[in-house]
């Protein structure tokens, strides 16, 4: 994981109970989405990041359902990156999406993913790479970027 949003205790719990964690992923994502709609970016980031990190752990621990989580992983990665961007951190947004694409690509190569899902994952990977390129291009054209503090 490129950023850690969960504490070690919660990370271990998700590893031990990945199927139970699915409900917590939904709750964290919904709360993060609600805060983003209210433009409360710094408050939304921990919820979305936690949902993303839990999704990563579940995808590693439960390969039989990881195929279904690839699209959720992609959507959460884009939301986290966009939140970084809205916090005036376009370079973090770009780097985050590149790292997310790399992580998903590594998982796709090591997992026994179904053939029909493989092309879907590659679409997700390409989407993440295009998003990273988009934020990189925004950064290139932005006047004197002044990073905002996240805390």
mmCIF file of C-alpha atoms in Angstrom:
data_model
loop_
_atom_site.group_PDB
_atom_site.id
_atom_site.type_symbol
_atom_site.label_atom_id
_atom_site.label_comp_id
_atom_site.label_asym_id
_atom_site.label_seq_id
_atom_site.Cartn_x
_atom_site.Cartn_y
_atom_site.Cartn_z
ATOM 1 C CA UNK A 1 0.000 0.000 0.000
ATOM 2 C CA UNK A 2 1.319 3.389 -0.954
ATOM 3 C CA UNK A 3 -0.395 5.229 1.902
ATOM 4 C CA UNK A 4 -1.532 3.640 5.110
ATOM 5 C CA UNK A 5 -4.878 4.794 6.392
ATOM 6 C CA UNK A 6 -5.582 1.921 8.784
ATOM 7 C CA UNK A 7 -3.820 1.325 12.062
ATOM 8 C CA UNK A 8 -2.040 -2.041 12.476
ATOM 9 C CA UNK A 9 -4.848 -3.457 14.647
ATOM 10 C CA UNK A 10 -7.529 -2.713 12.055
ATOM 11 C CA UNK A 11 -5.290 -3.905 9.224
ATOM 12 C CA UNK A 12 -4.873 -7.240 11.030
ATOM 13 C CA UNK A 13 -8.617 -7.495 11.714
ATOM 14 C CA UNK A 14 -9.389 -7.001 8.017
ATOM 15 C CA UNK A 15 -6.818 -9.694 7.142
ATOM 16 C CA UNK A 16 -8.393 -12.099 9.623
ATOM 17 C CA UNK A 17 -12.008 -11.346 8.664
ATOM 18 C CA UNK A 18 -11.961 -10.175 5.044
ATOM 19 C CA UNK A 19 -15.555 -11.078 4.261
ATOM 20 C CA UNK A 20 -16.830 -9.229 7.319
ATOM 21 C CA UNK A 21 -14.761 -6.232 6.241
ATOM 22 C CA UNK A 22 -16.865 -5.824 3.081
ATOM 23 C CA UNK A 23 -19.596 -4.062 5.082
ATOM 24 C CA UNK A 24 -17.020 -1.726 6.631
ATOM 25 C CA UNK A 25 -15.719 -0.882 3.166
ATOM 26 C CA UNK A 26 -19.211 0.197 2.130
ATOM 27 C CA UNK A 27 -19.717 2.273 5.275
ATOM 28 C CA UNK A 28 -16.356 4.051 4.922
ATOM 29 C CA UNK A 29 -16.924 4.722 1.219
ATOM 30 C CA UNK A 30 -20.419 6.124 1.832
ATOM 31 C CA UNK A 31 -19.149 8.409 4.590
ATOM 32 C CA UNK A 32 -16.242 9.568 2.421
ATOM 33 C CA UNK A 33 -18.596 10.233 -0.496
ATOM 34 C CA UNK A 34 -20.927 12.206 1.766
ATOM 35 C CA UNK A 35 -18.058 14.363 3.012
ATOM 36 C CA UNK A 36 -16.794 14.915 -0.540
ATOM 37 C CA UNK A 37 -20.264 16.105 -1.577
ATOM 38 C CA UNK A 38 -20.003 18.647 1.229
ATOM 39 C CA UNK A 39 -16.527 19.615 -0.040
ATOM 40 C CA UNK A 40 -14.976 18.550 3.259
ATOM 41 C CA UNK A 41 -11.929 17.127 1.508
ATOM 42 C CA UNK A 42 -9.568 16.628 4.441
ATOM 43 C CA UNK A 43 -12.296 14.832 6.404
ATOM 44 C CA UNK A 44 -13.237 12.620 3.447
ATOM 45 C CA UNK A 45 -9.692 11.423 2.763
ATOM 46 C CA UNK A 46 -9.310 9.075 5.781
ATOM 47 C CA UNK A 47 -12.654 7.391 5.065
ATOM 48 C CA UNK A 48 -11.936 6.864 1.372
ATOM 49 C CA UNK A 49 -8.357 5.832 2.070
ATOM 50 C CA UNK A 50 -9.497 3.335 4.700
ATOM 51 C CA UNK A 51 -12.060 1.876 2.311
ATOM 52 C CA UNK A 52 -9.363 1.563 -0.341
ATOM 53 C CA UNK A 53 -6.875 -0.073 2.010
ATOM 54 C CA UNK A 54 -9.507 -2.516 3.263
ATOM 55 C CA UNK A 55 -10.358 -3.338 -0.365
ATOM 56 C CA UNK A 56 -6.696 -4.073 -1.087
ATOM 57 C CA UNK A 57 -6.452 -6.403 1.891
ATOM 58 C CA UNK A 58 -9.654 -8.245 0.971
ATOM 59 C CA UNK A 59 -8.469 -8.612 -2.637
ATOM 60 C CA UNK A 60 -5.241 -10.223 -1.394
ATOM 61 C CA UNK A 61 -6.888 -12.431 1.230
ATOM 62 C CA UNK A 62 -9.904 -13.580 -0.771
ATOM 63 C CA UNK A 63 -8.799 -14.164 -4.373
ATOM 64 C CA UNK A 64 -12.142 -15.770 -5.258
ATOM 65 C CA UNK A 65 -13.919 -12.423 -4.771
ATOM 66 C CA UNK A 66 -11.059 -10.138 -5.752
ATOM 67 C CA UNK A 67 -12.274 -10.177 -9.344
ATOM 68 C CA UNK A 68 -15.437 -8.339 -8.313
ATOM 69 C CA UNK A 69 -13.510 -5.779 -6.310
ATOM 70 C CA UNK A 70 -11.258 -4.527 -9.120
ATOM 71 C CA UNK A 71 -13.749 -1.895 -10.244
ATOM 72 C CA UNK A 72 -14.380 -0.756 -6.652
ATOM 73 C CA UNK A 73 -10.616 -0.504 -6.128
ATOM 74 C CA UNK A 74 -10.328 1.640 -9.254
ATOM 75 C CA UNK A 75 -13.204 3.923 -8.245
ATOM 76 C CA UNK A 76 -11.815 4.400 -4.730
ATOM 77 C CA UNK A 77 -8.332 5.114 -6.095
ATOM 78 C CA UNK A 78 -9.752 7.817 -8.364
ATOM 79 C CA UNK A 79 -11.742 9.324 -5.490
ATOM 80 C CA UNK A 80 -8.682 9.402 -3.214
ATOM 81 C CA UNK A 81 -6.580 10.985 -5.979
ATOM 82 C CA UNK A 82 -9.237 13.579 -6.735
ATOM 83 C CA UNK A 83 -9.434 14.382 -3.036
ATOM 84 C CA UNK A 84 -5.663 14.923 -2.972
ATOM 85 C CA UNK A 85 -6.068 17.220 -5.965
ATOM 86 C CA UNK A 86 -8.798 19.203 -4.225
ATOM 87 C CA UNK A 87 -6.464 19.554 -1.260
ATOM 88 C CA UNK A 88 -4.057 21.294 -3.655
ATOM 89 C CA UNK A 89 -1.819 18.227 -3.986
ATOM 90 C CA UNK A 90 -1.876 17.337 -7.710
ATOM 91 C CA UNK A 91 1.492 15.574 -7.554
ATOM 92 C CA UNK A 92 0.165 13.294 -4.782
ATOM 93 C CA UNK A 93 -2.922 12.646 -6.910
ATOM 94 C CA UNK A 94 -0.811 11.607 -9.893
ATOM 95 C CA UNK A 95 1.629 9.511 -7.861
ATOM 96 C CA UNK A 96 -1.233 7.831 -6.031
ATOM 97 C CA UNK A 97 -2.882 6.711 -9.271
ATOM 98 C CA UNK A 98 0.399 5.441 -10.735
ATOM 99 C CA UNK A 99 0.993 3.439 -7.552
ATOM 100 C CA UNK A 100 -2.585 2.130 -7.595
ATOM 101 C CA UNK A 101 -2.183 1.006 -11.220
ATOM 102 C CA UNK A 102 1.101 -0.739 -10.362
ATOM 103 C CA UNK A 103 -0.441 -2.487 -7.358
ATOM 104 C CA UNK A 104 -3.411 -3.738 -9.360
ATOM 105 C CA UNK A 105 -1.128 -4.854 -12.189
ATOM 106 C CA UNK A 106 1.051 -6.831 -9.753
ATOM 107 C CA UNK A 107 -2.015 -8.454 -8.226
ATOM 108 C CA UNK A 108 -3.379 -9.310 -11.674
ATOM 109 C CA UNK A 109 -0.125 -11.052 -12.549
ATOM 110 C CA UNK A 110 0.081 -13.048 -9.327
ATOM 111 C CA UNK A 111 -3.583 -13.926 -8.806
ATOM 112 C CA UNK A 112 -5.520 -16.668 -10.428
ATOM 113 C CA UNK A 113 -7.972 -14.222 -11.941
ATOM 114 C CA UNK A 114 -10.475 -15.508 -14.466
ATOM 115 C CA UNK A 115 -9.669 -14.825 -18.098
ATOM 116 C CA UNK A 116 -12.777 -12.701 -18.712
ATOM 117 C CA UNK A 117 -11.930 -10.631 -15.642
ATOM 118 C CA UNK A 118 -8.340 -10.150 -16.757
ATOM 119 C CA UNK A 119 -9.334 -7.779 -19.566
ATOM 120 C CA UNK A 120 -11.572 -5.857 -17.154
ATOM 121 C CA UNK A 121 -8.654 -5.464 -14.741
ATOM 122 C CA UNK A 122 -6.459 -4.234 -17.572
ATOM 123 C CA UNK A 123 -9.131 -1.648 -18.362
ATOM 124 C CA UNK A 124 -9.016 -0.598 -14.699
ATOM 125 C CA UNK A 125 -5.220 -0.388 -14.797
ATOM 126 C CA UNK A 126 -5.338 1.716 -17.959
ATOM 127 C CA UNK A 127 -7.972 3.984 -16.395
ATOM 128 C CA UNK A 128 -5.714 4.579 -13.389
ATOM 129 C CA UNK A 129 -2.737 5.314 -15.636
ATOM 130 C CA UNK A 130 -4.784 7.778 -17.717
ATOM 131 C CA UNK A 131 -5.941 9.491 -14.515
ATOM 132 C CA UNK A 132 -2.361 9.791 -13.326
ATOM 133 C CA UNK A 133 -1.338 11.293 -16.656
ATOM 134 C CA UNK A 134 -4.245 13.745 -16.402
ATOM 135 C CA UNK A 135 -3.115 14.978 -12.970
ATOM 136 C CA UNK A 136 0.490 15.149 -14.172
ATOM 137 C CA UNK A 137 -0.630 17.320 -17.088
ATOM 138 C CA UNK A 138 -2.634 19.569 -14.737
ATOM 139 C CA UNK A 139 0.423 19.953 -12.551
ATOM 140 C CA UNK A 140 2.555 20.849 -15.545
ATOM 141 C CA UNK A 141 0.164 23.656 -16.496
ATOM 142 C CA UNK A 142 -0.643 24.998 -13.032
ATOM 143 C CA UNK A 143 0.990 28.268 -11.928
ATOM 144 C CA UNK A 144 3.390 27.949 -8.982
ATOM 145 C CA UNK A 145 1.848 25.031 -7.158
ATOM 146 C CA UNK A 146 1.510 25.696 -3.422
ATOM 147 C CA UNK A 147 0.801 22.430 -1.541
ATOM 148 C CA UNK A 148 -1.833 22.495 1.175
ATOM 149 C CA UNK A 149 -1.219 20.884 4.534
ATOM 150 C CA UNK A 150 -3.257 17.723 5.038
ATOM 151 C CA UNK A 151 -3.392 17.946 8.803
#
